[in-house]
Structure formats: structure tokens, C-alpha cells
């Protein structure tokens, strides 16, 4: 009974069976056209070049019918301008096109020089912390080569990733780079988890075409997101400027600068320091969640903020807890501060 149930087609595998039917139809069409071309070659009444053109046109019609499904998704991709829902749509459509049961979309992190999974299907939350570098597993190799790749017998392949081999049942995987021109946007990968299923040349061609559409849609969504974010920032800056300039009391102005800075940046730890030029120190004007003592006087050139005041240039620290320029590293660790951004308040060239 168990064997009989395994052999009976079910609705759960409808996409896979539909793909088999479509592929067999393509092969029948190709066989029919090949027979027609072979027969016509013996009885050709036209010029050889014209006959070759006609034969190529017939083959192209079959190829066009194969790749058309990927184009049907294009309008839906271009209509979605929000990045997160778009990435979910991209993965869902790719898996549906190829009858895959699992997969993921990775975006290239230029700062970290790695691929970070953004959405995934059929995998656990362990994906959230996964990072893949160029040349690592099939995903990293595809990114490095800028070329798609199929791996069957995944579990014994040198391109298998240890985490996927340990935590998934992947048997075969297909990955394509997401490219905008020559620039790497990310990688999309889909998987089969039963030995009866394998990716074909048709699958790779389909995913390659789809990946091209997806990369353009992702870039457009990123540009839209950037434009919206910049618009929000400009609105916040205008509001902050009006708020700050509406009062004359110094302490009140400092508190407003602090509040607006916290609102614009979304940071819970903010401080505003005032330069006491005759004494050569920075004094606390207003504090929110900072590890700096309220009455502390910071000499110019000392510590992160002292360097900002001395140079008049912004300073960013990705790991303030370990940065030797930070003199409050112990306090930062205690209250959970990780990154630091210091910006000079200037009038002309003067801090």
C-alpha cells in the first residue's frame, strides 16, 4: 500500500508533473520539426541559405515557447516596489517555475564581502545568520564566476555547504547569479529533495532568464527604497531645523538637538558635546543613554568625540567596544553600544 501511494500522482506535486508534461511536449515538437527539416533538406526547392533560415526559425519557435513562462512573471515583479515582498515573490515564482521544494535568495553585502540570505523556502531560521563568501559552496562559486551552475548528488559534491548537508535533505541544486550589467546583486538558488527529480538544461535556461528579470526588479526596488528613505530624512531634517531654531534658551536648544538626532538616526545612545575652546575640552551639553559621565570634560584629540572635535571630520567605528580610540569601551560594552558615529557641529570651518 505504501509503495502504491508513493507511485500515485498527487496535487502536492502538480507543478512538477506539469513541468514533465511541458518538457515532453517540447521534445515531441522538436522531433517533429527535426523530421520535417530532414525531409525538406532532400527535397528543398529553395536556396540553401533560405532553407537554413526557415529551419532556424522553426527551431526558434520551439525555444521561444520554452522560455515564455519566465516572461509571464515580469509584470508582477516590476509592480512590486518594496524590497522585502519583492524578494519573497522572486523566490516563490522561481520555485514554482521549476517545481522546487526549497531555495533562497541571497544579496551581495559589499561591506562584508559576502552573500547574505534574505528570504528562504524549506529551510529553518538558522539561515538568518548564514554568510557565504565568494568561492564557497555552489552559491559562492556562482557569484564568483558570474555564471549559473547545477549540482546533482549534492550530498557528495565538493560544492555542498556543510550546513545545508547537515540540516536539509537537498539532493540537487540549481543556482544563478543576479546581475545588473557586470555588477553582482546576489544569487538565487532552488533545490530538489528527492532522487527522482533532477534539474535539466531547460531548467537552467529558465532560471537564468528569470534571474535577469529579478535582478532588474531588485535594483529598482532598492532605488525606490533609497529615494523614500532620503525623502523621509530630508523631512526630518527640515523638522529638526525648525525645532532647533524656534527657541533661544541654550539648554533647551541642546535638548532639542539631542531629541531630533535620536529621532533621525533611531539610535538609543546620543550625546551632544559643546567645545570649550579656551580650556581645550568638550563638555557635556545633553545626554541620552551614553556611557560618558554627565560632568566629564573630554580633552581635544582624546577619545572618539575628541578626535571629531579636533579634526572637524565625521568618524565612524564599526566596533566601538574594541576600537583603541574609544576611551569608554568598558562602559560601551556594559550598556550594549556597538557602533559609533560622531559628527561635528560646525559654523563655516569652525567646530
CSV table of C-alpha atoms in Angstrom, one decimal:
chain,number,residue,atom,x,y,z
A,1,UNK,CA,0.0,0.0,0.0
A,2,UNK,CA,2.8,2.4,0.9
A,3,UNK,CA,4.5,1.7,-2.5
A,4,UNK,CA,1.2,2.2,-4.3
A,5,UNK,CA,0.6,5.5,-2.6
A,6,UNK,CA,4.1,6.7,-3.4
A,7,UNK,CA,3.5,5.9,-7.1
A,8,UNK,CA,0.2,7.7,-7.4
A,9,UNK,CA,0.4,11.3,-8.5
A,10,UNK,CA,-0.9,13.8,-6.0
A,11,UNK,CA,-2.0,17.5,-6.2
A,12,UNK,CA,1.0,18.4,-4.0
A,13,UNK,CA,3.3,17.5,-6.9
A,14,UNK,CA,1.2,19.2,-9.6
A,15,UNK,CA,3.9,21.8,-10.6
A,16,UNK,CA,6.4,19.0,-11.0
A,17,UNK,CA,4.1,16.9,-13.2
A,18,UNK,CA,3.1,19.9,-15.3
A,19,UNK,CA,6.8,20.6,-16.0
A,20,UNK,CA,7.3,17.0,-17.1
A,21,UNK,CA,4.3,17.3,-19.5
A,22,UNK,CA,5.6,20.6,-20.8
A,23,UNK,CA,9.1,19.2,-21.4
A,24,UNK,CA,7.7,16.1,-23.2
A,25,UNK,CA,5.6,18.4,-25.4
A,26,UNK,CA,8.7,20.4,-26.3
A,27,UNK,CA,10.7,17.2,-27.1
A,28,UNK,CA,7.8,16.0,-29.4
A,29,UNK,CA,7.7,19.3,-31.1
A,30,UNK,CA,11.5,19.2,-31.6
A,31,UNK,CA,11.3,15.7,-33.0
A,32,UNK,CA,8.6,16.7,-35.4
A,33,UNK,CA,10.4,19.8,-36.6
A,34,UNK,CA,13.7,17.8,-37.0
A,35,UNK,CA,11.9,15.2,-39.1
A,36,UNK,CA,10.3,18.0,-41.2
A,37,UNK,CA,13.7,19.7,-41.7
A,38,UNK,CA,15.5,16.4,-42.6
A,39,UNK,CA,12.8,15.6,-45.1
A,40,UNK,CA,12.8,19.1,-46.6
A,41,UNK,CA,16.6,19.0,-46.9
A,42,UNK,CA,16.3,16.3,-49.5
A,43,UNK,CA,13.5,18.0,-51.5
A,44,UNK,CA,14.4,21.6,-51.0
A,45,UNK,CA,13.1,23.8,-53.8
A,46,UNK,CA,14.7,27.0,-52.4
A,47,UNK,CA,18.1,28.4,-52.0
A,48,UNK,CA,20.2,26.7,-49.3
A,49,UNK,CA,20.6,29.9,-47.2
A,50,UNK,CA,16.8,30.5,-47.3
A,51,UNK,CA,16.2,26.9,-46.3
A,52,UNK,CA,18.6,27.3,-43.3
A,53,UNK,CA,16.8,30.5,-42.3
A,54,UNK,CA,13.5,28.7,-42.3
A,55,UNK,CA,14.9,25.8,-40.3
A,56,UNK,CA,16.4,28.2,-37.7
A,57,UNK,CA,13.0,30.0,-37.5
A,58,UNK,CA,11.2,26.7,-36.7
A,59,UNK,CA,13.7,25.8,-34.0
A,60,UNK,CA,13.5,29.3,-32.5
A,61,UNK,CA,9.7,29.0,-32.3
A,62,UNK,CA,10.1,25.9,-30.1
A,63,UNK,CA,12.8,27.7,-28.0
A,64,UNK,CA,10.5,30.7,-27.6
A,65,UNK,CA,7.7,28.5,-26.3
A,66,UNK,CA,10.1,27.1,-23.7
A,67,UNK,CA,11.2,30.4,-22.3
A,68,UNK,CA,7.9,32.2,-22.4
A,69,UNK,CA,6.8,31.2,-18.8
A,70,UNK,CA,9.6,33.2,-17.3
A,71,UNK,CA,8.4,36.4,-19.0
A,72,UNK,CA,4.9,36.0,-17.6
A,73,UNK,CA,6.2,36.9,-14.2
A,74,UNK,CA,7.9,40.1,-15.3
A,75,UNK,CA,4.9,42.5,-14.9
A,76,UNK,CA,4.2,41.2,-11.4
A,77,UNK,CA,7.9,41.7,-10.4
A,78,UNK,CA,8.0,45.2,-11.8
A,79,UNK,CA,4.8,46.2,-10.0
A,80,UNK,CA,6.3,45.4,-6.6
A,81,UNK,CA,8.4,48.4,-5.4
A,82,UNK,CA,9.0,47.2,-1.8
A,83,UNK,CA,12.2,45.1,-1.5
A,84,UNK,CA,11.2,42.6,1.2
A,85,UNK,CA,7.9,41.5,-0.5
A,86,UNK,CA,9.7,41.5,-3.9
A,87,UNK,CA,12.3,39.1,-2.7
A,88,UNK,CA,9.6,36.7,-1.4
A,89,UNK,CA,7.8,37.0,-4.7
A,90,UNK,CA,11.0,36.2,-6.6
A,91,UNK,CA,11.7,33.1,-4.7
A,92,UNK,CA,8.1,31.9,-4.8
A,93,UNK,CA,7.9,32.3,-8.6
A,94,UNK,CA,11.3,30.7,-9.2
A,95,UNK,CA,10.4,27.6,-7.1
A,96,UNK,CA,7.0,27.4,-8.9
A,97,UNK,CA,8.6,27.6,-12.4
A,98,UNK,CA,11.0,24.8,-11.6
A,99,UNK,CA,8.9,22.6,-9.3
A,100,UNK,CA,11.5,23.1,-6.5
A,101,UNK,CA,10.7,22.5,-2.8
A,102,UNK,CA,13.3,24.7,-1.2
A,103,UNK,CA,15.6,27.6,-2.1
A,104,UNK,CA,16.8,31.0,-1.1
A,105,UNK,CA,17.6,34.5,-2.4
A,106,UNK,CA,21.0,35.9,-1.3
A,107,UNK,CA,22.0,39.6,-1.7
A,108,UNK,CA,25.6,40.7,-2.0
A,109,UNK,CA,26.9,42.6,1.0
A,110,UNK,CA,29.7,44.8,-0.3
A,111,UNK,CA,30.8,45.9,3.1
A,112,UNK,CA,31.1,42.4,4.4
A,113,UNK,CA,32.2,40.9,1.1
A,114,UNK,CA,29.8,38.1,1.4
A,115,UNK,CA,26.3,36.8,0.4
A,116,UNK,CA,23.6,37.1,3.0
A,117,UNK,CA,20.3,35.2,2.7
A,118,UNK,CA,17.2,37.5,2.6
A,119,UNK,CA,14.4,35.0,2.1
A,120,UNK,CA,14.3,31.3,2.1
A,121,UNK,CA,11.9,28.4,1.5
A,122,UNK,CA,12.0,25.0,3.1
A,123,UNK,CA,14.9,25.9,5.4
A,124,UNK,CA,15.0,26.9,9.1
A,125,UNK,CA,15.8,30.1,11.0
A,126,UNK,CA,19.5,29.0,11.0
A,127,UNK,CA,19.6,30.6,7.6
A,128,UNK,CA,19.3,34.1,9.2
A,129,UNK,CA,23.0,34.0,10.4
A,130,UNK,CA,24.4,32.3,7.4
A,131,UNK,CA,27.1,34.2,5.4
A,132,UNK,CA,28.6,32.8,2.2
A,133,UNK,CA,31.9,34.1,0.7
A,134,UNK,CA,33.0,34.1,-2.9
A,135,UNK,CA,34.0,30.6,-4.0
A,136,UNK,CA,32.3,28.9,-1.0
A,137,UNK,CA,29.8,26.2,-1.9
A,138,UNK,CA,27.7,26.4,-5.1
A,139,UNK,CA,26.3,29.8,-4.1
A,140,UNK,CA,29.7,31.4,-3.7
A,141,UNK,CA,31.1,29.7,-6.8
A,142,UNK,CA,28.2,31.0,-8.9
A,143,UNK,CA,28.7,34.5,-7.5
A,144,UNK,CA,32.5,34.4,-8.2
A,145,UNK,CA,32.1,33.1,-11.7
A,146,UNK,CA,29.0,35.2,-12.6
A,147,UNK,CA,27.6,32.0,-14.2
A,148,UNK,CA,24.9,29.6,-13.3
A,149,UNK,CA,25.5,26.0,-12.1
A,150,UNK,CA,23.7,22.7,-11.5
A,151,UNK,CA,24.8,20.2,-8.9
A,152,UNK,CA,23.3,16.7,-8.7
A,153,UNK,CA,24.2,14.2,-6.0
A,154,UNK,CA,24.6,17.3,-3.8
A,155,UNK,CA,25.5,15.5,-0.6
A,156,UNK,CA,28.7,14.1,-2.1
A,157,UNK,CA,29.5,17.2,-4.2
A,158,UNK,CA,32.5,19.4,-3.3
A,159,UNK,CA,30.2,22.3,-3.9
A,160,UNK,CA,27.9,21.3,-1.0
A,161,UNK,CA,27.8,23.6,2.0
A,162,UNK,CA,28.2,21.8,5.4
A,163,UNK,CA,25.2,23.5,7.0
A,164,UNK,CA,22.9,22.5,4.1
A,165,UNK,CA,24.3,19.0,4.0
A,166,UNK,CA,23.7,18.7,7.8
A,167,UNK,CA,20.3,20.4,8.1
A,168,UNK,CA,18.5,19.7,4.8
A,169,UNK,CA,17.6,16.8,2.5
A,170,UNK,CA,18.8,18.5,-0.6
A,171,UNK,CA,19.6,16.1,-3.5
A,172,UNK,CA,20.1,18.5,-6.4
A,173,UNK,CA,20.5,22.3,-6.5
A,174,UNK,CA,20.5,24.9,-9.2
A,175,UNK,CA,21.8,28.4,-8.7
A,176,UNK,CA,22.0,31.5,-10.9
A,177,UNK,CA,23.7,34.9,-10.3
A,178,UNK,CA,21.6,38.0,-10.0
A,179,UNK,CA,23.4,40.5,-12.2
A,180,UNK,CA,22.8,44.1,-13.3
A,181,UNK,CA,25.3,44.5,-16.1
A,182,UNK,CA,28.6,43.2,-14.7
A,183,UNK,CA,27.6,44.1,-11.1
A,184,UNK,CA,26.7,41.3,-8.7
A,185,UNK,CA,23.4,41.9,-7.0
A,186,UNK,CA,23.1,38.4,-5.4
A,187,UNK,CA,22.3,34.8,-6.1
A,188,UNK,CA,19.1,32.7,-6.4
A,189,UNK,CA,19.2,29.0,-5.7
A,190,UNK,CA,16.5,26.3,-5.8
A,191,UNK,CA,16.6,22.7,-4.7
A,192,UNK,CA,15.1,19.2,-5.2
A,193,UNK,CA,15.0,16.8,-2.2
A,194,UNK,CA,14.1,13.5,-3.8
A,195,UNK,CA,16.3,11.4,-6.0
A,196,UNK,CA,13.6,11.1,-8.7
A,197,UNK,CA,13.9,14.8,-9.6
A,198,UNK,CA,16.8,16.4,-11.4
A,199,UNK,CA,17.4,19.8,-13.0
A,200,UNK,CA,17.6,19.9,-16.8
A,201,UNK,CA,19.2,22.3,-19.3
A,202,UNK,CA,15.7,23.7,-19.8
A,203,UNK,CA,15.5,24.5,-16.0
A,204,UNK,CA,18.8,26.3,-16.1
A,205,UNK,CA,17.9,28.4,-19.1
A,206,UNK,CA,14.6,29.2,-17.5
A,207,UNK,CA,16.1,30.3,-14.2
A,208,UNK,CA,18.8,32.2,-16.0
A,209,UNK,CA,16.2,34.3,-17.9
A,210,UNK,CA,14.2,34.7,-14.7
A,211,UNK,CA,17.2,35.8,-12.7
A,212,UNK,CA,17.9,38.6,-15.2
A,213,UNK,CA,14.4,40.0,-14.7
A,214,UNK,CA,14.6,39.6,-11.0
A,215,UNK,CA,17.9,41.4,-10.7
A,216,UNK,CA,16.5,44.5,-12.5
A,217,UNK,CA,13.4,44.4,-10.3
A,218,UNK,CA,15.5,44.2,-7.2
A,219,UNK,CA,17.7,47.1,-8.2
A,220,UNK,CA,14.6,49.2,-9.0
A,221,UNK,CA,13.2,48.4,-5.6
A,222,UNK,CA,16.4,49.4,-3.9
A,223,UNK,CA,16.4,52.7,-5.7
A,224,UNK,CA,12.8,53.3,-4.7
A,225,UNK,CA,13.6,52.4,-1.1
A,226,UNK,CA,16.6,54.8,-1.1
A,227,UNK,CA,14.5,57.6,-2.6
A,228,UNK,CA,11.8,57.1,0.0
A,229,UNK,CA,14.3,57.0,2.8
A,230,UNK,CA,16.1,60.1,1.7
A,231,UNK,CA,12.8,61.9,1.4
A,232,UNK,CA,12.0,60.9,5.0
A,233,UNK,CA,15.4,62.1,6.1
A,234,UNK,CA,15.1,65.4,4.4
A,235,UNK,CA,11.6,65.9,6.0
A,236,UNK,CA,13.1,65.0,9.4
A,237,UNK,CA,16.0,67.5,8.9
A,238,UNK,CA,13.6,70.3,8.0
A,239,UNK,CA,11.5,69.5,11.1
A,240,UNK,CA,14.7,69.4,13.2
A,241,UNK,CA,15.9,72.7,11.8
A,242,UNK,CA,12.6,74.4,12.6
A,243,UNK,CA,12.5,72.9,16.1
A,244,UNK,CA,16.1,73.9,16.9
A,245,UNK,CA,15.8,77.4,15.7
A,246,UNK,CA,12.4,78.1,17.4
A,247,UNK,CA,14.0,78.6,20.8
A,248,UNK,CA,16.7,80.8,22.3
A,249,UNK,CA,17.5,79.1,25.5
A,250,UNK,CA,20.8,77.2,25.1
A,251,UNK,CA,20.0,74.2,27.2
A,252,UNK,CA,16.6,73.9,25.5
A,253,UNK,CA,18.2,74.0,22.1
A,254,UNK,CA,20.7,71.3,23.1
A,255,UNK,CA,17.9,69.1,24.3
A,256,UNK,CA,16.0,69.6,21.0
A,257,UNK,CA,19.2,68.8,19.0
A,258,UNK,CA,19.5,65.6,21.1
A,259,UNK,CA,15.9,64.6,20.6
A,260,UNK,CA,16.0,65.2,16.8
A,261,UNK,CA,19.3,63.4,16.4
A,262,UNK,CA,17.9,60.4,18.2
A,263,UNK,CA,14.7,60.5,16.1
A,264,UNK,CA,16.5,60.8,12.7
A,265,UNK,CA,19.1,58.1,13.5
A,266,UNK,CA,16.9,55.8,15.5
A,267,UNK,CA,19.8,55.4,18.0
A,268,UNK,CA,19.1,55.0,21.7
A,269,UNK,CA,22.5,56.4,22.8
A,270,UNK,CA,23.1,60.0,21.8
A,271,UNK,CA,25.2,62.8,23.3
A,272,UNK,CA,25.7,66.5,22.3
A,273,UNK,CA,29.1,67.9,23.4
A,274,UNK,CA,30.0,71.6,23.5
A,275,UNK,CA,33.5,72.8,22.7
A,276,UNK,CA,35.1,74.9,25.5
A,277,UNK,CA,37.8,76.3,23.3
A,278,UNK,CA,39.8,78.3,26.0
A,279,UNK,CA,40.0,75.2,28.1
A,280,UNK,CA,40.6,72.9,25.1
A,281,UNK,CA,37.9,70.4,26.2
A,282,UNK,CA,34.5,69.1,25.2
A,283,UNK,CA,31.8,69.5,27.9
A,284,UNK,CA,28.5,67.6,28.1
A,285,UNK,CA,25.6,69.6,26.7
A,286,UNK,CA,22.9,66.8,26.7
A,287,UNK,CA,22.9,63.1,27.1
A,288,UNK,CA,20.7,60.1,26.3
A,289,UNK,CA,21.9,56.6,27.2
A,290,UNK,CA,25.6,57.5,26.9
A,291,UNK,CA,28.3,55.9,29.0
A,292,UNK,CA,30.0,59.3,29.3
A,293,UNK,CA,29.6,60.8,32.8
A,294,UNK,CA,27.4,64.0,32.8
A,295,UNK,CA,30.1,66.2,34.2
A,296,UNK,CA,33.0,64.8,32.2
A,297,UNK,CA,35.4,67.1,30.3
A,298,UNK,CA,37.0,65.5,27.3
A,299,UNK,CA,40.3,66.9,26.0
A,300,UNK,CA,40.5,67.7,22.3
A,301,UNK,CA,42.0,64.8,20.3
A,302,UNK,CA,41.3,62.3,23.1
A,303,UNK,CA,38.7,59.6,22.6
A,304,UNK,CA,36.3,59.3,19.6
A,305,UNK,CA,34.5,62.5,20.1
A,306,UNK,CA,37.7,64.4,20.9
A,307,UNK,CA,39.1,63.3,17.6
A,308,UNK,CA,35.9,64.5,15.8
A,309,UNK,CA,36.2,67.9,17.5
A,310,UNK,CA,39.9,68.3,16.7
A,311,UNK,CA,39.7,67.2,13.0
A,312,UNK,CA,36.3,68.6,12.2
A,313,UNK,CA,35.6,65.4,10.3
A,314,UNK,CA,33.0,62.7,10.9
A,315,UNK,CA,34.2,59.5,12.5
A,316,UNK,CA,32.6,56.0,12.2
A,317,UNK,CA,33.6,53.0,14.2
A,318,UNK,CA,32.0,49.6,13.3
A,319,UNK,CA,33.2,48.1,16.6
A,320,UNK,CA,33.5,50.8,19.3
A,321,UNK,CA,33.9,48.2,22.0
A,322,UNK,CA,37.3,47.1,20.5
A,323,UNK,CA,38.4,50.4,18.9
A,324,UNK,CA,41.6,51.7,20.6
A,325,UNK,CA,40.4,55.3,20.0
A,326,UNK,CA,37.4,54.8,22.3
A,327,UNK,CA,38.2,55.6,26.0
A,328,UNK,CA,34.7,54.4,27.1
A,329,UNK,CA,34.9,50.9,25.7
A,330,UNK,CA,34.2,49.2,29.0
A,331,UNK,CA,31.1,51.4,29.6
A,332,UNK,CA,30.0,50.8,26.0
A,333,UNK,CA,30.2,47.1,26.5
A,334,UNK,CA,28.2,47.3,29.7
A,335,UNK,CA,25.3,49.2,28.1
A,336,UNK,CA,25.5,47.4,24.7
A,337,UNK,CA,26.9,50.1,22.4
A,338,UNK,CA,28.5,48.5,19.3
A,339,UNK,CA,28.9,51.2,16.6
A,340,UNK,CA,29.8,54.9,17.0
A,341,UNK,CA,29.1,57.8,14.6
A,342,UNK,CA,30.5,61.2,15.5
A,343,UNK,CA,29.5,64.3,13.5
A,344,UNK,CA,31.0,67.8,14.1
A,345,UNK,CA,28.6,70.7,14.6
A,346,UNK,CA,30.2,73.5,12.5
A,347,UNK,CA,29.8,77.1,11.6
A,348,UNK,CA,31.7,77.5,8.4
A,349,UNK,CA,35.1,75.8,9.1
A,350,UNK,CA,34.9,76.3,12.9
A,351,UNK,CA,33.7,73.4,15.2
